[in-house]
Amino acid sequence: MIKQSIKLSVDAVVFGYEEGKISVLLIKRKYEPFKDKWAIPGGFVLNDESLEEAVERELQEETGVKINYLEQLYTFGEPSRDPRGRVVSIAYFGLVRPNTFKIFASTDASEVQWFTIDELPELSFDHQEILEMSIKRLQGKITYEPIGFELLDKKFPFSDLEKLYTTLLGREIDRRNFRKKILGLNVLDELDEKVSKGSGRPANLFQFNQKRYFQLKKEGIIFEI
């Protein structure tokens, strides 16, 4: 008979987008192992809860952030990933606007803070690997699904959408081709409203038509950037 001694945990990679910058939410651990070191929010799954309930609970308990939907990323099960013993972790990720949350540290966290992804501290466990995979998944996902529109104002100039994609992809985009592709998808409504930014001409405002997008998706639309 095979004897197992494996514990199950969850980790929540929460990305924030604001003013052309991507950040990630980290906690400083209150207890060993890796006491006073930075880590991705997470913890052990309780016997009577689902994985989704566990990751939402851990995130809210440690950071004060409540997200209704986190997407499952990957399962990390390297035998030596946790010095406390054999711990398998199911990682999740999500994308939010940081200014919509009031963060505070609690339970296993002594501090909680947003860090820009190009100025990260050293991370505990295998959390650097988890974060790197999350970034790759995020960059891949936004090219085939419009997950970024919720990070913009309800009404926005097209330049804000360009900046969002440039930031999330981590590279420059062909602005003319990008505009042609996005408008060709017919998921944006151009409004009879303008906004002035800087010294340039006033720009038209747009609004993402979520209802039309889901209808087109049902009909087989291919969202590809």
PDB file of C-alpha atoms in Angstrom, residues 1-208:
ATOM      1  CA  MET A   1       0.000   0.000   0.000  1.00  0.00           C
ATOM      2  CA  ILE A   2       1.347   3.407  -1.006  1.00  0.00           C
ATOM      3  CA  LYS A   3       1.497   5.930   1.815  1.00  0.00           C
ATOM      4  CA  GLN A   4       1.124   9.577   0.866  1.00  0.00           C
ATOM      5  CA  SER A   5       1.749  12.711   2.857  1.00  0.00           C
ATOM      6  CA  ILE A   6       0.847  15.506   0.496  1.00  0.00           C
ATOM      7  CA  LYS A   7      -0.735  18.855   1.302  1.00  0.00           C
ATOM      8  CA  LEU A   8      -2.660  21.030  -1.144  1.00  0.00           C
ATOM      9  CA  SER A   9      -2.324  24.807  -1.400  1.00  0.00           C
ATOM     10  CA  VAL A  10      -3.407  27.632  -3.703  1.00  0.00           C
ATOM     11  CA  ASP A  11      -1.606  30.782  -4.853  1.00  0.00           C
ATOM     12  CA  ALA A  12      -3.128  33.939  -6.324  1.00  0.00           C
ATOM     13  CA  VAL A  13      -1.167  36.047  -8.802  1.00  0.00           C
ATOM     14  CA  VAL A  14      -3.017  39.356  -9.018  1.00  0.00           C
ATOM     15  CA  PHE A  15      -1.850  41.777 -11.686  1.00  0.00           C
ATOM     16  CA  GLY A  16      -2.760  45.434 -11.559  1.00  0.00           C
ATOM     17  CA  TYR A  17      -2.842  47.859 -14.481  1.00  0.00           C
ATOM     18  CA  GLU A  18      -2.730  51.602 -13.941  1.00  0.00           C
ATOM     19  CA  GLU A  19      -1.339  54.551 -15.902  1.00  0.00           C
ATOM     20  CA  GLY A  20       0.592  52.410 -18.352  1.00  0.00           C
ATOM     21  CA  LYS A  21       2.235  50.205 -15.717  1.00  0.00           C
ATOM     22  CA  ILE A  22       1.731  46.575 -14.691  1.00  0.00           C
ATOM     23  CA  SER A  23       2.137  45.650 -11.054  1.00  0.00           C
ATOM     24  CA  VAL A  24       1.692  42.500  -8.999  1.00  0.00           C
ATOM     25  CA  LEU A  25       0.282  42.157  -5.482  1.00  0.00           C
ATOM     26  CA  LEU A  26       2.700  40.590  -2.966  1.00  0.00           C
ATOM     27  CA  ILE A  27       2.671  39.893   0.752  1.00  0.00           C
ATOM     28  CA  LYS A  28       5.493  39.802   3.284  1.00  0.00           C
ATOM     29  CA  ARG A  29       5.334  36.530   5.195  1.00  0.00           C
ATOM     30  CA  LYS A  30       4.737  36.750   8.934  1.00  0.00           C
ATOM     31  CA  TYR A  31       5.940  33.241   9.774  1.00  0.00           C
ATOM     32  CA  GLU A  32       8.550  30.691   8.757  1.00  0.00           C
ATOM     33  CA  PRO A  33       9.454  29.429   6.286  1.00  0.00           C
ATOM     34  CA  PHE A  34      10.709  32.564   4.523  1.00  0.00           C
ATOM     35  CA  LYS A  35       9.668  34.846   7.383  1.00  0.00           C
ATOM     36  CA  ASP A  36       9.876  38.538   6.392  1.00  0.00           C
ATOM     37  CA  LYS A  37      10.306  37.582   2.722  1.00  0.00           C
ATOM     38  CA  TRP A  38       7.938  38.539  -0.084  1.00  0.00           C
ATOM     39  CA  ALA A  39       5.588  36.002  -1.635  1.00  0.00           C
ATOM     40  CA  ILE A  40       2.485  35.574  -3.765  1.00  0.00           C
ATOM     41  CA  PRO A  41      -0.676  35.484  -1.602  1.00  0.00           C
ATOM     42  CA  GLY A  42      -1.907  31.975  -0.893  1.00  0.00           C
ATOM     43  CA  GLY A  43      -2.178  29.140   1.600  1.00  0.00           C
ATOM     44  CA  PHE A  44      -3.505  25.678   2.346  1.00  0.00           C
ATOM     45  CA  VAL A  45      -6.865  24.427   1.126  1.00  0.00           C
ATOM     46  CA  LEU A  46      -9.266  23.527   3.948  1.00  0.00           C
ATOM     47  CA  ASN A  47     -10.941  20.115   3.992  1.00  0.00           C
ATOM     48  CA  ASP A  48     -14.423  21.498   3.377  1.00  0.00           C
ATOM     49  CA  GLU A  49     -13.776  24.022   0.597  1.00  0.00           C
ATOM     50  CA  SER A  50     -13.247  23.983  -3.163  1.00  0.00           C
ATOM     51  CA  LEU A  51     -10.067  25.250  -4.799  1.00  0.00           C
ATOM     52  CA  GLU A  52     -11.866  28.399  -5.961  1.00  0.00           C
ATOM     53  CA  GLU A  53     -13.210  29.073  -2.472  1.00  0.00           C
ATOM     54  CA  ALA A  54      -9.740  28.548  -1.017  1.00  0.00           C
ATOM     55  CA  VAL A  55      -7.929  30.954  -3.334  1.00  0.00           C
ATOM     56  CA  GLU A  56     -10.592  33.649  -2.901  1.00  0.00           C
ATOM     57  CA  ARG A  57     -10.465  33.240   0.893  1.00  0.00           C
ATOM     58  CA  GLU A  58      -6.667  33.310   1.115  1.00  0.00           C
ATOM     59  CA  LEU A  59      -6.456  36.374  -1.117  1.00  0.00           C
ATOM     60  CA  GLN A  60      -9.054  38.284   0.873  1.00  0.00           C
ATOM     61  CA  GLU A  61      -7.634  37.255   4.249  1.00  0.00           C
ATOM     62  CA  GLU A  62      -4.044  38.196   3.425  1.00  0.00           C
ATOM     63  CA  THR A  63      -4.565  41.302   1.277  1.00  0.00           C
ATOM     64  CA  GLY A  64      -8.154  42.541   1.662  1.00  0.00           C
ATOM     65  CA  VAL A  65      -8.717  42.049  -2.086  1.00  0.00           C
ATOM     66  CA  LYS A  66     -11.882  40.263  -3.206  1.00  0.00           C
ATOM     67  CA  ILE A  67     -12.036  39.094  -6.830  1.00  0.00           C
ATOM     68  CA  ASN A  68     -15.019  37.196  -8.169  1.00  0.00           C
ATOM     69  CA  TYR A  69     -13.056  35.380 -10.851  1.00  0.00           C
ATOM     70  CA  LEU A  70      -9.480  34.101 -10.912  1.00  0.00           C
ATOM     71  CA  GLU A  71      -8.371  31.857 -13.759  1.00  0.00           C
ATOM     72  CA  GLN A  72      -6.533  28.639 -12.985  1.00  0.00           C
ATOM     73  CA  LEU A  73      -2.973  28.843 -14.267  1.00  0.00           C
ATOM     74  CA  TYR A  74      -0.996  25.671 -13.535  1.00  0.00           C
ATOM     75  CA  THR A  75      -0.210  23.029 -10.933  1.00  0.00           C
ATOM     76  CA  PHE A  76       3.204  23.264  -9.275  1.00  0.00           C
ATOM     77  CA  GLY A  77       4.307  20.041  -7.597  1.00  0.00           C
ATOM     78  CA  GLU A  78       8.087  19.862  -7.447  1.00  0.00           C
ATOM     79  CA  PRO A  79       8.802  17.714  -4.323  1.00  0.00           C
ATOM     80  CA  SER A  80      11.307  20.222  -2.892  1.00  0.00           C
ATOM     81  CA  ARG A  81       9.327  23.408  -3.582  1.00  0.00           C
ATOM     82  CA  ASP A  82       8.284  23.842   0.078  1.00  0.00           C
ATOM     83  CA  PRO A  83      10.674  23.202   3.012  1.00  0.00           C
ATOM     84  CA  ARG A  84       7.722  22.167   5.219  1.00  0.00           C
ATOM     85  CA  GLY A  85       7.195  18.985   3.217  1.00  0.00           C
ATOM     86  CA  ARG A  86       5.433  17.818   0.069  1.00  0.00           C
ATOM     87  CA  VAL A  87       3.051  20.624  -0.941  1.00  0.00           C
ATOM     88  CA  VAL A  88       1.309  20.807  -4.307  1.00  0.00           C
ATOM     89  CA  SER A  89       0.053  24.257  -5.266  1.00  0.00           C
ATOM     90  CA  ILE A  90      -2.686  25.215  -7.733  1.00  0.00           C
ATOM     91  CA  ALA A  91      -1.889  28.708  -9.001  1.00  0.00           C
ATOM     92  CA  TYR A  92      -4.476  31.213 -10.229  1.00  0.00           C
ATOM     93  CA  PHE A  93      -4.169  34.639 -11.825  1.00  0.00           C
ATOM     94  CA  GLY A  94      -6.323  37.701 -12.344  1.00  0.00           C
ATOM     95  CA  LEU A  95      -6.110  41.274 -13.657  1.00  0.00           C
ATOM     96  CA  VAL A  96      -7.549  44.290 -11.815  1.00  0.00           C
ATOM     97  CA  ARG A  97      -7.345  48.044 -11.349  1.00  0.00           C
ATOM     98  CA  PRO A  98      -5.402  48.585  -8.103  1.00  0.00           C
ATOM     99  CA  ASN A  99      -7.189  51.830  -7.221  1.00  0.00           C
ATOM    100  CA  THR A 100     -10.477  49.963  -6.824  1.00  0.00           C
ATOM    101  CA  PHE A 101      -9.167  48.110  -3.744  1.00  0.00           C
ATOM    102  CA  LYS A 102      -8.038  49.112  -0.283  1.00  0.00           C
ATOM    103  CA  ILE A 103      -5.326  46.597   0.583  1.00  0.00           C
ATOM    104  CA  PHE A 104      -4.370  45.555   4.110  1.00  0.00           C
ATOM    105  CA  ALA A 105      -2.277  42.727   5.532  1.00  0.00           C
ATOM    106  CA  SER A 106      -3.771  40.105   7.848  1.00  0.00           C
ATOM    107  CA  THR A 107      -3.459  36.461   9.003  1.00  0.00           C
ATOM    108  CA  ASP A 108      -0.148  35.095   7.623  1.00  0.00           C
ATOM    109  CA  ALA A 109       0.917  38.415   6.063  1.00  0.00           C
ATOM    110  CA  SER A 110       2.712  41.220   7.903  1.00  0.00           C
ATOM    111  CA  GLU A 111       2.660  43.584   4.894  1.00  0.00           C
ATOM    112  CA  VAL A 112       0.983  43.788   1.504  1.00  0.00           C
ATOM    113  CA  GLN A 113       2.148  45.925  -1.406  1.00  0.00           C
ATOM    114  CA  TRP A 114       1.870  46.456  -5.159  1.00  0.00           C
ATOM    115  CA  PHE A 115       5.185  46.071  -7.024  1.00  0.00           C
ATOM    116  CA  THR A 116       5.771  46.952 -10.680  1.00  0.00           C
ATOM    117  CA  ILE A 117       6.810  43.775 -12.492  1.00  0.00           C
ATOM    118  CA  ASP A 118      10.182  45.251 -13.511  1.00  0.00           C
ATOM    119  CA  GLU A 119      11.088  46.121  -9.890  1.00  0.00           C
ATOM    120  CA  LEU A 120      10.264  42.967  -7.941  1.00  0.00           C
ATOM    121  CA  PRO A 121      11.872  41.821  -4.684  1.00  0.00           C
ATOM    122  CA  GLU A 122      13.283  38.321  -4.253  1.00  0.00           C
ATOM    123  CA  LEU A 123      10.376  35.904  -3.910  1.00  0.00           C
ATOM    124  CA  SER A 124       9.847  32.908  -1.592  1.00  0.00           C
ATOM    125  CA  PHE A 125       9.340  29.251  -2.563  1.00  0.00           C
ATOM    126  CA  ASP A 126       9.059  28.833  -6.363  1.00  0.00           C
ATOM    127  CA  HIS A 127       6.987  31.996  -6.685  1.00  0.00           C
ATOM    128  CA  GLN A 128       9.333  33.561  -9.250  1.00  0.00           C
ATOM    129  CA  GLU A 129       8.583  30.632 -11.560  1.00  0.00           C
ATOM    130  CA  ILE A 130       4.845  30.963 -10.884  1.00  0.00           C
ATOM    131  CA  LEU A 131       4.947  34.689 -11.621  1.00  0.00           C
ATOM    132  CA  GLU A 132       6.914  34.269 -14.850  1.00  0.00           C
ATOM    133  CA  MET A 133       4.441  31.684 -16.111  1.00  0.00           C
ATOM    134  CA  SER A 134       1.558  33.994 -15.159  1.00  0.00           C
ATOM    135  CA  ILE A 135       3.054  36.847 -17.186  1.00  0.00           C
ATOM    136  CA  LYS A 136       3.444  34.627 -20.250  1.00  0.00           C
ATOM    137  CA  ARG A 137      -0.131  33.361 -19.903  1.00  0.00           C
ATOM    138  CA  LEU A 138      -1.472  36.907 -19.536  1.00  0.00           C
ATOM    139  CA  GLN A 139       0.414  38.130 -22.600  1.00  0.00           C
ATOM    140  CA  GLY A 140      -0.858  35.182 -24.599  1.00  0.00           C
ATOM    141  CA  LYS A 141      -4.445  35.484 -23.433  1.00  0.00           C
ATOM    142  CA  ILE A 142      -4.942  39.157 -24.309  1.00  0.00           C
ATOM    143  CA  THR A 143      -4.165  38.385 -27.954  1.00  0.00           C
ATOM    144  CA  TYR A 144      -7.241  36.168 -28.296  1.00  0.00           C
ATOM    145  CA  GLU A 145      -9.671  37.398 -25.639  1.00  0.00           C
ATOM    146  CA  PRO A 146     -10.590  40.999 -24.688  1.00  0.00           C
ATOM    147  CA  ILE A 147      -9.741  40.671 -20.989  1.00  0.00           C
ATOM    148  CA  GLY A 148      -8.237  44.141 -20.785  1.00  0.00           C
ATOM    149  CA  PHE A 149     -11.269  46.336 -21.490  1.00  0.00           C
ATOM    150  CA  GLU A 150     -12.395  46.223 -17.868  1.00  0.00           C
ATOM    151  CA  LEU A 151      -9.134  47.996 -16.936  1.00  0.00           C
ATOM    152  CA  LEU A 152     -10.097  51.076 -18.912  1.00  0.00           C
ATOM    153  CA  ASP A 153     -12.644  53.728 -18.094  1.00  0.00           C
ATOM    154  CA  LYS A 154     -16.142  52.954 -19.361  1.00  0.00           C
ATOM    155  CA  LYS A 155     -15.536  55.535 -22.094  1.00  0.00           C
ATOM    156  CA  PHE A 156     -11.995  55.834 -23.417  1.00  0.00           C
ATOM    157  CA  PRO A 157      -9.977  57.287 -26.308  1.00  0.00           C
ATOM    158  CA  PHE A 158      -8.468  54.668 -28.625  1.00  0.00           C
ATOM    159  CA  SER A 159      -4.976  55.722 -27.521  1.00  0.00           C
ATOM    160  CA  ASP A 160      -5.723  54.345 -24.031  1.00  0.00           C
ATOM    161  CA  LEU A 161      -6.492  50.942 -25.544  1.00  0.00           C
ATOM    162  CA  GLU A 162      -3.240  51.058 -27.531  1.00  0.00           C
ATOM    163  CA  LYS A 163      -1.278  51.891 -24.385  1.00  0.00           C
ATOM    164  CA  LEU A 164      -2.969  49.049 -22.490  1.00  0.00           C
ATOM    165  CA  TYR A 165      -1.980  46.450 -25.083  1.00  0.00           C
ATOM    166  CA  THR A 166       1.540  47.840 -25.486  1.00  0.00           C
ATOM    167  CA  THR A 167       2.024  47.615 -21.715  1.00  0.00           C
ATOM    168  CA  LEU A 168       0.511  44.157 -21.231  1.00  0.00           C
ATOM    169  CA  LEU A 169       2.353  42.675 -24.219  1.00  0.00           C
ATOM    170  CA  GLY A 170       5.619  44.292 -23.170  1.00  0.00           C
ATOM    171  CA  ARG A 171       6.403  45.458 -26.711  1.00  0.00           C
ATOM    172  CA  GLU A 172       5.474  48.048 -29.300  1.00  0.00           C
ATOM    173  CA  ILE A 173       2.536  47.317 -31.594  1.00  0.00           C
ATOM    174  CA  ASP A 174       1.786  48.358 -35.155  1.00  0.00           C
ATOM    175  CA  ARG A 175      -0.710  51.083 -34.262  1.00  0.00           C
ATOM    176  CA  ARG A 176      -2.323  51.316 -37.686  1.00  0.00           C
ATOM    177  CA  ASN A 177      -2.761  47.546 -38.011  1.00  0.00           C
ATOM    178  CA  PHE A 178      -3.932  47.262 -34.390  1.00  0.00           C
ATOM    179  CA  ARG A 179      -6.624  49.919 -34.909  1.00  0.00           C
ATOM    180  CA  LYS A 180      -7.779  48.257 -38.127  1.00  0.00           C
ATOM    181  CA  LYS A 181      -8.048  44.844 -36.427  1.00  0.00           C
ATOM    182  CA  ILE A 182      -9.859  46.093 -33.322  1.00  0.00           C
ATOM    183  CA  LEU A 183     -12.402  48.199 -35.222  1.00  0.00           C
ATOM    184  CA  GLY A 184     -12.897  45.361 -37.706  1.00  0.00           C
ATOM    185  CA  LEU A 185     -14.032  43.092 -34.858  1.00  0.00           C
ATOM    186  CA  ASN A 186     -17.075  45.342 -34.346  1.00  0.00           C
ATOM    187  CA  VAL A 187     -16.919  45.124 -30.537  1.00  0.00           C
ATOM    188  CA  LEU A 188     -16.348  48.854 -29.949  1.00  0.00           C
ATOM    189  CA  ASP A 189     -18.967  51.571 -30.164  1.00  0.00           C
ATOM    190  CA  GLU A 190     -17.607  54.929 -31.315  1.00  0.00           C
ATOM    191  CA  LEU A 191     -19.390  57.610 -29.305  1.00  0.00           C
ATOM    192  CA  ASP A 192     -20.388  61.116 -30.290  1.00  0.00           C
ATOM    193  CA  GLU A 193     -18.128  62.435 -27.559  1.00  0.00           C
ATOM    194  CA  LYS A 194     -14.572  63.718 -27.553  1.00  0.00           C
ATOM    195  CA  VAL A 195     -11.804  64.219 -25.020  1.00  0.00           C
ATOM    196  CA  SER A 196      -8.738  66.454 -25.104  1.00  0.00           C
ATOM    197  CA  LYS A 197      -5.383  65.059 -24.025  1.00  0.00           C
ATOM    198  CA  GLY A 198      -2.297  67.231 -24.203  1.00  0.00           C
ATOM    199  CA  SER A 199      -1.905  69.654 -27.071  1.00  0.00           C
ATOM    200  CA  GLY A 200      -3.315  67.376 -29.770  1.00  0.00           C
ATOM    201  CA  ARG A 201      -6.723  67.441 -31.368  1.00  0.00           C
ATOM    202  CA  PRO A 202      -9.688  66.165 -29.346  1.00  0.00           C
ATOM    203  CA  ALA A 203     -10.078  62.401 -29.754  1.00  0.00           C
ATOM    204  CA  ASN A 204     -13.287  60.423 -30.126  1.00  0.00           C
ATOM    205  CA  LEU A 205     -14.337  58.233 -27.212  1.00  0.00           C
ATOM    206  CA  PHE A 206     -15.145  54.539 -27.523  1.00  0.00           C
ATOM    207  CA  GLN A 207     -17.001  52.008 -25.413  1.00  0.00           C
ATOM    208  CA  PHE A 208     -16.622  48.225 -25.320  1.00  0.00           C
TER     209      PHE A 208
END
